[in-house]
Coordinates of C-alpha atoms in Angstrom, one line a residue:
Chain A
X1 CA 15.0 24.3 2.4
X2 CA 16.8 22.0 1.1
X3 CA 19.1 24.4 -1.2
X4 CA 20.6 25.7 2.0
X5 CA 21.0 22.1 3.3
X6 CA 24.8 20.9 3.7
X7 CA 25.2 18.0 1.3
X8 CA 26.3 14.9 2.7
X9 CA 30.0 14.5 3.4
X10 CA 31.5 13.6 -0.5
X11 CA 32.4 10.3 -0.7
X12 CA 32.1 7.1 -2.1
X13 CA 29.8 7.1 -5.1
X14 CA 27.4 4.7 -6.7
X15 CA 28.6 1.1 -6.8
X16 CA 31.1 1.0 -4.3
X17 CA 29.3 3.0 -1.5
X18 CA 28.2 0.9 1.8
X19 CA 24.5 0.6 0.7
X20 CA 25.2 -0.8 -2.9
X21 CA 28.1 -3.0 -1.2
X22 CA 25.6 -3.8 1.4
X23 CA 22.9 -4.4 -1.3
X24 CA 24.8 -6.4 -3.6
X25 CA 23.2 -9.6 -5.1
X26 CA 25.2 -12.0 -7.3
X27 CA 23.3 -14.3 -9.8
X28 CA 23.4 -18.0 -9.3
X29 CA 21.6 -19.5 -11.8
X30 CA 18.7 -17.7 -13.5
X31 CA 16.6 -16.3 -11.3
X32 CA 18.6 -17.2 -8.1
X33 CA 20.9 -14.6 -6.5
X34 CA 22.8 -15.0 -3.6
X35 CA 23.7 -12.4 -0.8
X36 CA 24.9 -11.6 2.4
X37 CA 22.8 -9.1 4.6
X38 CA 24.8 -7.0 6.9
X39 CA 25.1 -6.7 9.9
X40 CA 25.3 -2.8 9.3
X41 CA 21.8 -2.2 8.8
X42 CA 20.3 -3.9 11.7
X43 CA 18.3 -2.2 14.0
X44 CA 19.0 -3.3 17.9
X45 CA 18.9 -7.2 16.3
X46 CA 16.8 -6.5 13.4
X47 CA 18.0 -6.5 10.1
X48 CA 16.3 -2.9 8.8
X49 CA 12.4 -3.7 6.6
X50 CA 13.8 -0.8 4.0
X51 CA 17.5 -2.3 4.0
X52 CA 16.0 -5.7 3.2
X53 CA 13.6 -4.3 0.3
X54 CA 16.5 -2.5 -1.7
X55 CA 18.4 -6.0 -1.5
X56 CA 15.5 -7.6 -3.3
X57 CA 14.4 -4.8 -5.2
X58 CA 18.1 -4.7 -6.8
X59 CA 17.3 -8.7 -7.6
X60 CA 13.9 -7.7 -9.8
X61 CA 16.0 -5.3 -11.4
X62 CA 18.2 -7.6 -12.6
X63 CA 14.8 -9.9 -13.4
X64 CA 12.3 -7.4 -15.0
X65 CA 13.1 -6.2 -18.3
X66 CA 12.1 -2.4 -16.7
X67 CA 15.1 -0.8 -14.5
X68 CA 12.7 1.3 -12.2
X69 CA 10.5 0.1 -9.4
X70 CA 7.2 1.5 -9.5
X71 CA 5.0 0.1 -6.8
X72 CA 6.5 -3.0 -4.4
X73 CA 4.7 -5.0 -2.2
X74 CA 6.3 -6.7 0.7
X75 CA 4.9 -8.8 3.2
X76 CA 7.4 -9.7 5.8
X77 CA 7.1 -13.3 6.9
X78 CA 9.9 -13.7 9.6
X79 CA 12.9 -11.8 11.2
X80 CA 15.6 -11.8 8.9
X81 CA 19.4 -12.1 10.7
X82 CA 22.8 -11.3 9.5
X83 CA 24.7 -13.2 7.1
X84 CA 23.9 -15.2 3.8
X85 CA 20.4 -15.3 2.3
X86 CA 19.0 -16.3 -1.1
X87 CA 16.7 -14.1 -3.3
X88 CA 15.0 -16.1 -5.8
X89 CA 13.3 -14.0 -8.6
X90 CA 10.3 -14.6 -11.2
X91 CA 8.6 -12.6 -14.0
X92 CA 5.1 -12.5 -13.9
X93 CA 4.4 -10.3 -16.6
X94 CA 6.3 -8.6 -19.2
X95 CA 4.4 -5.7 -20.7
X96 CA 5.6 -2.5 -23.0
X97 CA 5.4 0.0 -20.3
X98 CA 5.7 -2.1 -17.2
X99 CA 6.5 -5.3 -16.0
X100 CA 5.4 -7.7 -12.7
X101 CA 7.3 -9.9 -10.5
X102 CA 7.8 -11.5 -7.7
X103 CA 10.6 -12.1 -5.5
X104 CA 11.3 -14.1 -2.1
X105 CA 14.3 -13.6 0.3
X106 CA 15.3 -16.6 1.8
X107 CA 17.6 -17.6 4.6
X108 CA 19.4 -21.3 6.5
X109 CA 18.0 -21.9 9.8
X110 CA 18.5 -25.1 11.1
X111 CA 19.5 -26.9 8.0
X112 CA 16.6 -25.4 5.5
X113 CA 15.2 -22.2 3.7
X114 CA 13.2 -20.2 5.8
X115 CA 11.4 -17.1 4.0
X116 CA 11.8 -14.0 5.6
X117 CA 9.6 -11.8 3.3
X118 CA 8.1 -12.4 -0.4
X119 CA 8.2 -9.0 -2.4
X120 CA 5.5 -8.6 -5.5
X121 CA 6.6 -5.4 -7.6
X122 CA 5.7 -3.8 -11.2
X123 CA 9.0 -2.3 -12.7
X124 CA 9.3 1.0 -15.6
X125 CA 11.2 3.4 -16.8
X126 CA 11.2 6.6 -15.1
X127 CA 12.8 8.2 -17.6
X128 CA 10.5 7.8 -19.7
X129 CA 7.7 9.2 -18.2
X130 CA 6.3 12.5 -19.1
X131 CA 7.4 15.6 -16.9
X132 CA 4.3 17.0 -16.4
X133 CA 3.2 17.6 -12.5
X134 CA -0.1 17.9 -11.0
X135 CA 0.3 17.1 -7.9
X136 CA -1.2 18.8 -4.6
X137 CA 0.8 17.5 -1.8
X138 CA 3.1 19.6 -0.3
X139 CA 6.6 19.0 1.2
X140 CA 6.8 18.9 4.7
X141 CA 8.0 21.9 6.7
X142 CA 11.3 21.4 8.0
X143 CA 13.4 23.1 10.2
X144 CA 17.0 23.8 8.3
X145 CA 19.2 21.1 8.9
X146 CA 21.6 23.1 11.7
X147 CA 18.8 23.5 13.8
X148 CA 17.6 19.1 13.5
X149 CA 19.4 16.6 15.5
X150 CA 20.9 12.8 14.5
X151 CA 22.0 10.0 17.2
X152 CA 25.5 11.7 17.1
X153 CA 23.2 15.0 18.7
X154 CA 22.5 12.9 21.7
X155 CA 24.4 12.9 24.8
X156 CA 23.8 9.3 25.7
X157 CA 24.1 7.6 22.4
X158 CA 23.3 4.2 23.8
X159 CA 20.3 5.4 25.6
X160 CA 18.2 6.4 22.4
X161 CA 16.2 3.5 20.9
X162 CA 17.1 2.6 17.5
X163 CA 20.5 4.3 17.9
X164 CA 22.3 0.6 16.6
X165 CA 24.3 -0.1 13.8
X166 CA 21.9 1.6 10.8
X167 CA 22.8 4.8 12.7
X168 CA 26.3 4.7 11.3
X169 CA 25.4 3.8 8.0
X170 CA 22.3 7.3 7.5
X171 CA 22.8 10.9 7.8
X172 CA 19.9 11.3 9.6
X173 CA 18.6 14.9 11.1
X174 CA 15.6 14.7 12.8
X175 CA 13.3 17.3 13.6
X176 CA 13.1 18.5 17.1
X177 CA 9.3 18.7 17.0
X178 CA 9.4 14.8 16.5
X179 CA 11.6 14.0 19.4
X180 CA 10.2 14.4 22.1
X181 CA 10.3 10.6 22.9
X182 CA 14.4 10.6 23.0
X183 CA 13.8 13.1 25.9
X184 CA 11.0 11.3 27.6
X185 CA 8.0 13.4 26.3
X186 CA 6.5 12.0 23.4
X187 CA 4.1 14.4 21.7
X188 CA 1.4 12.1 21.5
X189 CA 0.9 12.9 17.8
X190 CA 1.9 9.8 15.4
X191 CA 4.6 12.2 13.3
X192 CA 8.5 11.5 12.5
X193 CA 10.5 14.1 9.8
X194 CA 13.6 14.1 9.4
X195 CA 16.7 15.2 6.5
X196 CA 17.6 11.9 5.3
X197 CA 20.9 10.8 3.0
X198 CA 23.7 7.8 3.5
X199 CA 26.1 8.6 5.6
X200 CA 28.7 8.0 3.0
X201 CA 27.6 10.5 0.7
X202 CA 26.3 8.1 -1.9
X203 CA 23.2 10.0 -4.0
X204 CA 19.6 8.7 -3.7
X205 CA 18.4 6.7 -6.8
X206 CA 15.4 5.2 -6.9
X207 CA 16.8 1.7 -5.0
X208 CA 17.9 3.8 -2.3
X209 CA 14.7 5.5 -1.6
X210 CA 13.3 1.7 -1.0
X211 CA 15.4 2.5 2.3
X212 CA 14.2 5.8 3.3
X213 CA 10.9 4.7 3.6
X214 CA 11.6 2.7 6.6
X215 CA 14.5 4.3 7.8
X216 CA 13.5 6.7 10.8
X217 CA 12.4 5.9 13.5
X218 CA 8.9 4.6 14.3
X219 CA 5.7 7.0 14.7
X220 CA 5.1 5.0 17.9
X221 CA 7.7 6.1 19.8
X222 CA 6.3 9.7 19.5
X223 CA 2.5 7.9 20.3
X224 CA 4.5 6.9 24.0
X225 CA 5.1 3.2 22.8
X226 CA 7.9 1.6 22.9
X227 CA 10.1 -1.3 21.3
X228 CA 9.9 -3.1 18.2
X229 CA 7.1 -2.3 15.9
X230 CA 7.2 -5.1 13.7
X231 CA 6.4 -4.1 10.1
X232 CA 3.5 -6.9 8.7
X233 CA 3.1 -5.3 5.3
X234 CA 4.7 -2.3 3.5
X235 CA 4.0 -0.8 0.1
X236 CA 5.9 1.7 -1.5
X237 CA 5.5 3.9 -4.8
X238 CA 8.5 4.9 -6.8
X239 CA 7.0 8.5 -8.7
X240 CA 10.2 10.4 -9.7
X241 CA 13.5 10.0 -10.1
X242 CA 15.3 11.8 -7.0
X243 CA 17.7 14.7 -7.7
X244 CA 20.8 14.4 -5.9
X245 CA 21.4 16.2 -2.5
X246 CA 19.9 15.8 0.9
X247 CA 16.1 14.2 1.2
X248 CA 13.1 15.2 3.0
X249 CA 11.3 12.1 4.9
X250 CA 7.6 12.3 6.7
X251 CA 6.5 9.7 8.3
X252 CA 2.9 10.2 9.9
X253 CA 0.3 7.7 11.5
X254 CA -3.3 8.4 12.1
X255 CA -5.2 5.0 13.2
X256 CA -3.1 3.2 16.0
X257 CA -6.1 0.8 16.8
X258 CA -6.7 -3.4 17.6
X259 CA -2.8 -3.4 18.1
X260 CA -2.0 -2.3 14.5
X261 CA -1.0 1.0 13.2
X262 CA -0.7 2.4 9.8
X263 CA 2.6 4.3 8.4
X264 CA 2.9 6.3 5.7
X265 CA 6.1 7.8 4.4
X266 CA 6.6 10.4 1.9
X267 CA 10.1 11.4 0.5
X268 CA 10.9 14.6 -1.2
X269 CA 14.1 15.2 -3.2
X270 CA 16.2 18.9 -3.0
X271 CA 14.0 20.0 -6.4
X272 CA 11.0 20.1 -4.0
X273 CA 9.0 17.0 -5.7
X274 CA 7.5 13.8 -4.1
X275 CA 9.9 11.0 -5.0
X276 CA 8.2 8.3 -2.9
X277 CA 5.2 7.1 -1.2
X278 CA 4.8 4.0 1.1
X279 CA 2.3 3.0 3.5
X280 CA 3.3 -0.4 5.8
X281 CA 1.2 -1.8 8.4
X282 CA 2.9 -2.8 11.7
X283 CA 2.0 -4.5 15.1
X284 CA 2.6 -2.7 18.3
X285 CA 2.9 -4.0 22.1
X286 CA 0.6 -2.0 24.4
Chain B
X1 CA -24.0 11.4 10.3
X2 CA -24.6 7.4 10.2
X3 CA -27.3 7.2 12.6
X4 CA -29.8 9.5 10.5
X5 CA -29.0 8.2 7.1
X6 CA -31.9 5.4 6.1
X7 CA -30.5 2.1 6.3
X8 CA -30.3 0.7 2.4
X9 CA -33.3 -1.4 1.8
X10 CA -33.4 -4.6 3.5
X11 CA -33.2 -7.4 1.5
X12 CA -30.9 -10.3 0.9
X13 CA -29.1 -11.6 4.2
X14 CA -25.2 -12.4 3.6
X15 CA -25.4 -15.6 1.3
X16 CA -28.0 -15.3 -0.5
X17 CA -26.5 -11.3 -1.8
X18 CA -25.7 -10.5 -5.2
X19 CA -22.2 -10.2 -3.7
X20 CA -21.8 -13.4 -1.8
X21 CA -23.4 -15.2 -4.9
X22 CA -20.9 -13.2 -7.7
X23 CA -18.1 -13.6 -5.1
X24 CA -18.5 -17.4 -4.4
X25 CA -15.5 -19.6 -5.5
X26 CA -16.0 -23.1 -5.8
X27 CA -13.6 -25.8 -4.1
X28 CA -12.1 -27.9 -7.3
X29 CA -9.0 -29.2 -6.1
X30 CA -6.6 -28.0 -2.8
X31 CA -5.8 -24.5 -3.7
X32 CA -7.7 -24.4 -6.9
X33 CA -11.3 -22.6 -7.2
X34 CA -13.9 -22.1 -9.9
X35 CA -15.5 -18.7 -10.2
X36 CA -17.4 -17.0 -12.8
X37 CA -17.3 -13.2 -13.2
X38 CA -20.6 -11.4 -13.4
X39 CA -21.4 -8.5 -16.0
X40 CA -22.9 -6.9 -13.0
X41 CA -20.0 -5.4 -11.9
X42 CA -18.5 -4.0 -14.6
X43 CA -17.5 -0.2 -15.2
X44 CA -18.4 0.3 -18.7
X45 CA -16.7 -3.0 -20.0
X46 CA -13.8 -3.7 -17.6
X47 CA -14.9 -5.5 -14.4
X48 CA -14.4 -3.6 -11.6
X49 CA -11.2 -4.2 -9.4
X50 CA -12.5 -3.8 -5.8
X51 CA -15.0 -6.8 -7.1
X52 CA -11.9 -9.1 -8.2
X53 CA -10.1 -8.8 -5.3
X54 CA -12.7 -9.8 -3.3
X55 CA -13.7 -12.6 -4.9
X56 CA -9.9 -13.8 -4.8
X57 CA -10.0 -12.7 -0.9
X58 CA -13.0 -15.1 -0.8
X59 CA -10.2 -17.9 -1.9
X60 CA -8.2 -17.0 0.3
X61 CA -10.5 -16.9 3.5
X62 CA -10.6 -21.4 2.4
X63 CA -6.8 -21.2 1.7
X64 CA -5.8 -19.8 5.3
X65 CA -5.9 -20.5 8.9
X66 CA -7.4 -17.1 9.7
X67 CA -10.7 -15.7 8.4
X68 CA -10.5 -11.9 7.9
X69 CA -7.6 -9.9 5.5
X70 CA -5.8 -7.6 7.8
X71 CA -3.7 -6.4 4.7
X72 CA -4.0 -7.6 0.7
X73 CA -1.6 -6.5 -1.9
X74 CA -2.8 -6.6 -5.9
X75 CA -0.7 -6.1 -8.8
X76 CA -3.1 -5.8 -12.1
X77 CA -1.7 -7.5 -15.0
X78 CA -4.5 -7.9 -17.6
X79 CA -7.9 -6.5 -17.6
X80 CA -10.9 -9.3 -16.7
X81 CA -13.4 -10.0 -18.5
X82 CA -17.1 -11.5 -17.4
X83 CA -16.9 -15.2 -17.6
X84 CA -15.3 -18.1 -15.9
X85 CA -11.9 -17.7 -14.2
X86 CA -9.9 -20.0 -12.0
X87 CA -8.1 -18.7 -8.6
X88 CA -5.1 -20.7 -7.2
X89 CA -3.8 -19.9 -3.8
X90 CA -1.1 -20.6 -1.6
X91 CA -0.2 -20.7 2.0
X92 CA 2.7 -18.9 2.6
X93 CA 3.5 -19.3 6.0
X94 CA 1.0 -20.2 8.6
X95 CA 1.5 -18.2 12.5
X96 CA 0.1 -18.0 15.4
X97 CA -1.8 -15.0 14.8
X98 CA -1.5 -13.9 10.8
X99 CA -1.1 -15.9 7.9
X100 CA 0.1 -15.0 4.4
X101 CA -0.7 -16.4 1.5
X102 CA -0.5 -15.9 -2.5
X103 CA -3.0 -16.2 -5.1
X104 CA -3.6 -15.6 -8.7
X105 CA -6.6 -15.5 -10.9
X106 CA -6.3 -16.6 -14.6
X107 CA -9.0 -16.3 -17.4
X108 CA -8.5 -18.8 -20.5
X109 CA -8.1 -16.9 -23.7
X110 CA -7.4 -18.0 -27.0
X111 CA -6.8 -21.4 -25.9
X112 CA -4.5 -20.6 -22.7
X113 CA -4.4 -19.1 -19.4
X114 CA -4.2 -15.6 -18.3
X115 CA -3.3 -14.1 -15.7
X116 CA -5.1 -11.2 -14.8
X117 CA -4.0 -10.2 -10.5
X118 CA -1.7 -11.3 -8.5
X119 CA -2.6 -11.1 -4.9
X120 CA 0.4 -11.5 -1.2
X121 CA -2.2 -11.2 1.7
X122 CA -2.0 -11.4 5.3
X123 CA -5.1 -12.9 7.4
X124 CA -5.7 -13.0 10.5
X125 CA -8.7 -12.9 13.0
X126 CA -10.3 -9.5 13.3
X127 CA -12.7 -10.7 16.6
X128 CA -9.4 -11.7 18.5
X129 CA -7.7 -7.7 18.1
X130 CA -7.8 -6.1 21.5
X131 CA -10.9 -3.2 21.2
X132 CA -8.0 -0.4 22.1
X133 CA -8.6 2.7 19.7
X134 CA -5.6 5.5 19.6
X135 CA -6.4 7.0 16.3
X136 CA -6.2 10.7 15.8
X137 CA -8.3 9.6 11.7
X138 CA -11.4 11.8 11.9
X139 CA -14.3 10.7 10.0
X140 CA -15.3 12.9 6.5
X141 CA -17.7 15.4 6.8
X142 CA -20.4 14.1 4.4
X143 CA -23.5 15.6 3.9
X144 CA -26.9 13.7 4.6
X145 CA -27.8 10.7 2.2
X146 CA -30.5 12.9 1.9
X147 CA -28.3 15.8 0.2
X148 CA -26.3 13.4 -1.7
X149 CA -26.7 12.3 -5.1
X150 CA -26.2 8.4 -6.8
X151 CA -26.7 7.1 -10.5
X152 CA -30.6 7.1 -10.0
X153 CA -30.6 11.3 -9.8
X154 CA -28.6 11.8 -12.7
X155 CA -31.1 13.6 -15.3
X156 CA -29.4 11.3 -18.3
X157 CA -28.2 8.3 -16.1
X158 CA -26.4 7.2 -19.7
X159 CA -24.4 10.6 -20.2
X160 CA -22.7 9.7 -16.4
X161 CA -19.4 8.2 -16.9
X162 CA -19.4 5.0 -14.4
X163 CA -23.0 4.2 -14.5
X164 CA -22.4 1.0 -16.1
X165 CA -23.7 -2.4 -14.4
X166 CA -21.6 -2.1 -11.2
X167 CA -24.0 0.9 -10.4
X168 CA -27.2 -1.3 -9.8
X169 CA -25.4 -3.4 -7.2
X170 CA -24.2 -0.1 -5.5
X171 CA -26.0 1.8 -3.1
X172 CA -24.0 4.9 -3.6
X173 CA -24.7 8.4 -2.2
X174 CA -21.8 10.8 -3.4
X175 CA -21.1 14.1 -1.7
X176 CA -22.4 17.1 -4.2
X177 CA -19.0 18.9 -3.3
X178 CA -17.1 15.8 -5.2
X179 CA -19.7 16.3 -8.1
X180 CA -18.4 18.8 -10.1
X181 CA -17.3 16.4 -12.8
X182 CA -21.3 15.5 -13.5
X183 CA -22.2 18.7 -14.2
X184 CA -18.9 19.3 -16.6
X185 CA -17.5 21.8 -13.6
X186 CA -15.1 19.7 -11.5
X187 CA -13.4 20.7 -8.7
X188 CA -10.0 20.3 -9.6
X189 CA -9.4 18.8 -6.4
X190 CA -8.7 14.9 -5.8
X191 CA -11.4 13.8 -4.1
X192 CA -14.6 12.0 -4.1
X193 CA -16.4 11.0 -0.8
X194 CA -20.0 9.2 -0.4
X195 CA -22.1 6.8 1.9
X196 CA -21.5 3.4 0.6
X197 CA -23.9 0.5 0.7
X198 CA -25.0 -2.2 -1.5
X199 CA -27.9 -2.1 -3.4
X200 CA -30.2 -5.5 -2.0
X201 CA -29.3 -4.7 1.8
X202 CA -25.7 -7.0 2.5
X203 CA -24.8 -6.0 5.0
X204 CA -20.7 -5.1 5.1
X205 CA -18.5 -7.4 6.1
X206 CA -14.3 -7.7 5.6
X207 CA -14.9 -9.1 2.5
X208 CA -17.0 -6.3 1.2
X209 CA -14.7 -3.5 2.6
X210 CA -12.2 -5.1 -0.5
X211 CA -14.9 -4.1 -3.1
X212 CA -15.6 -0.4 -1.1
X213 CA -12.3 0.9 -1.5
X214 CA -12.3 0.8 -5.4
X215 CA -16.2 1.4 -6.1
X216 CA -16.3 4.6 -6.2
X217 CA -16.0 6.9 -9.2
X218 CA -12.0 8.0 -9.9
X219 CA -10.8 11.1 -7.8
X220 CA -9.4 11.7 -11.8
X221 CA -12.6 12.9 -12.9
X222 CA -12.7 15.6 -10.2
X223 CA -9.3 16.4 -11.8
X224 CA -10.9 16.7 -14.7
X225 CA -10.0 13.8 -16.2
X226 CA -11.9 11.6 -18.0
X227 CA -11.9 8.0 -19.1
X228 CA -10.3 5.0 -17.3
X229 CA -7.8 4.9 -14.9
X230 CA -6.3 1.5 -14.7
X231 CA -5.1 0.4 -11.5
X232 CA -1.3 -1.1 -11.1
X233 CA -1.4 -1.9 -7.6
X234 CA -3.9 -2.0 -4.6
X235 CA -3.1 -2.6 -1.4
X236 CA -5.7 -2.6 1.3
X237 CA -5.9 -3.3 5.2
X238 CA -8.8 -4.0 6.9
X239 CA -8.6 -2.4 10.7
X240 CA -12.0 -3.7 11.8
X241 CA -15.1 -5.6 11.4
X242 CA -17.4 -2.5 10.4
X243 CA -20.6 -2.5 11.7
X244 CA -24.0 -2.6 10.1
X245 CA -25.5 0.3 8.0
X246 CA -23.7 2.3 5.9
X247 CA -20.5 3.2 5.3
X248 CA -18.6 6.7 4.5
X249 CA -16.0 6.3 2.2
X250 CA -13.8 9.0 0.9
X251 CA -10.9 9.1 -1.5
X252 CA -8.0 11.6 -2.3
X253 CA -5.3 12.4 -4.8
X254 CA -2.7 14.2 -4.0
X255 CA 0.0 13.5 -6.3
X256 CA -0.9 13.3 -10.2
X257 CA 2.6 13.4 -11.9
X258 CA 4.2 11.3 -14.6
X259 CA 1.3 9.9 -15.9
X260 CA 0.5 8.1 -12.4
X261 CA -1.6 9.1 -9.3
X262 CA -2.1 7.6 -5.7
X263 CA -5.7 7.1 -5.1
X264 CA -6.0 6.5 -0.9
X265 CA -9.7 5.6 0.4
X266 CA -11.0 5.6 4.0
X267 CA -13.9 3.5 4.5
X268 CA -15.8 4.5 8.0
X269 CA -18.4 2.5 9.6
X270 CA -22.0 3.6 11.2
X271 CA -20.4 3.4 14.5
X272 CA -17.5 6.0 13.7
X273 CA -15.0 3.7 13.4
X274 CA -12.2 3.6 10.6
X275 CA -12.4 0.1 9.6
X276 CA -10.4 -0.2 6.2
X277 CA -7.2 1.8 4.3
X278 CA -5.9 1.6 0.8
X279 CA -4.0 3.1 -1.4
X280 CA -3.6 2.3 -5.0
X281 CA -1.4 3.5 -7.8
X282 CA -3.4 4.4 -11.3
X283 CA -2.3 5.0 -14.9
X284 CA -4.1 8.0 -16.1
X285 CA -4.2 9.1 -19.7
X286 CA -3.2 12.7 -19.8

């Protein structure tokens, strides 16, 4: 539960915490916003999917007229590296309730822009939705946080895939019934859950939970694969608000088939209610 | 089960099908197509979505280097109407084995253009996949077409919300279980589930799958909910080319908060295979 849950060590709040440092864009010219992805959110060499989604996500929020995303898009074009990049923004509809855009992130690779992924996303105000909840799902069950394990758990830190830079950055708790691949006995079922917060102690808002979407490791690992796992497409829905305090993150896959799998992700915040859904689709090596 | 269902009757070959003919989209200039929107697929007076994206996949089959959408992202902005409407696509990037590209459709009103979806897709070539299945997905448990019911049972076909024009295209065979909402009892539970064909014998192809995931009545009504249920966003991947006959399709709710749900559809083919996800996120009127 996530009442009995330690918080996160206190420490830097919103605006001058890692991820919103890390996240930062600073407007050119309308429209245009420069930044510099970090090399603290890569995974092995990969600059992390969710990492690269809150960057641009912060860019539409400085687009839309709406401060929320709602639903995002992203299809991810080519690996993105550490250091400067480009986000260039565009309004494609500005309604009452909600807005559309679209947004590219580009980066300098041999003297011009390459796109690394182009973003379409509907903004709102969350606040401003009514309270009511109907909802069925329920949160996953996880053991209590003393009894999960994170890459400072392990005894070979540099032996446990995805245990790079990102690593430092989480507070990530893992449950043990999802890690059987870091001891070399994957479970064969496509399922990763974990207690998820910034290592820094920074609250989840609704930019940060862009991130925990695509923030543990992949279901494949526990399916016996290995390596990269290349996300193609992800999608994720922005329903609540998240309270402050520790979050709950499920990540399951059902259809691994044709050298694709599905992922979905749900988050759920210490009140006990579904904050986020995503669903990516992702190649894997057999 | 697939095999004992009656094939829908045979008729038009892919084509010469009141889909390929209301989906066609006619070359005008590179990256510009013609397309009128047929009345027949309207729900009540809004044309349905599943319809529109196909017809804008259709665009972007000519647009891109590869054939079949492995994953397509809509944002709805403005609701179509029947009548002419113009798609313009992009390429994005053209690989090896996917290519993304962009495409919008516009309707003119009152003198100007409109944009009514927004499309990012991936393509790529479904034949060239290896034939390696790992999914752990299990197919619904429908009843026999036999034991299912479609617009033609309904005593007053008039009093059934959704039998509007898209319902003579449809070869739809719903599960009584997802019914409730007919007969003024429903379930209270997010789903509905039925074989899915179309009416003059097409056969299904990728193409098709687009217009499967959205045809089927709103899990809302089961909710017992009534009226439309706009979507915002529909993202949809296509695993596999299904094979002929009919398809199941099923499609839950789970979360119904904040005036939004998630609606996710399976779409399984005769030979057991899971050969397209969504998920799309739906304003409901509370």
């Amino acid at each position: 539960m996530a009442e009995t849950a330690p918080a996160p060590a206190a420490g830097a709040t919103t605006g001058t915490s890692e991820f919103d440092r890390d996240t930062a864009v600073v407007p050119r010219a309308p429209g245009v916003y420069d930044a510099d992805l970090s090399a603290g959110w890569t995974i092995i060499n990969a600059v992390n999917g969710g990492y690269l989604l809150a960057l641009v996500g912060r860019a539409l929020a400085y687009e839309l007229p709406h401060p929320d995303p709602f639903t995002v898009s992203a299809h991810y074009l080519t690996a993105s590296a550490p250091g400067p990049a480009v986000v260039r923004t565009q309004t494609v509809r500005a309604g009452r309730n909600l807005s559309t855009g679209q947004a590219s992130l580009f980066q300098e690779e041999g003297g011009r822009e390459v796109e690394r992924l182009r973003v379409l996303a509907s903004y709102g105000d969350l606040d401003a939705l009514p309270d009511d909840v109907r909802t069925t799902a329920e949160p996953p069950d996880l053991p209590p946080v003393e009894q999960c394990f994170g890459p400072d758990d392990a005894p070979d830190r540099g032996a446990v895939p995805g245990s790079s830079a990102i690593a430092d950055r989480l507070w990530l708790k893992l449950d043990p019934a999802t890690l059987g691949w870091a001891l070399g006995a994957p479970s064969g079922k496509g399922e990763m859950r974990g207690w998820f917060g910034l290592a820094d102690g920074r609250e989840p808002d609704p930019l940060s939970l862009l991130l925990a979407v695509d923030a543990l490791p992949p279901t494949a690992f526990e399916l016996g694969l290995s390596g990269w796992v290349p996300t193609v497409e992800l999608t994720a829905h922005i329903r609540a608000r998240p309270a402050p305090g520790p979050l709950r993150v499920s990540i399951s896959t059902r259809n691994l088939a044709g050298g694709f799998l599905e992922e979905d992700a749900e988050v759920w915040d210490g009140e006990g209610r579904l904050v986020a859904q995503s669903r990516q689709l992702a190649r894997v090596r057999l």
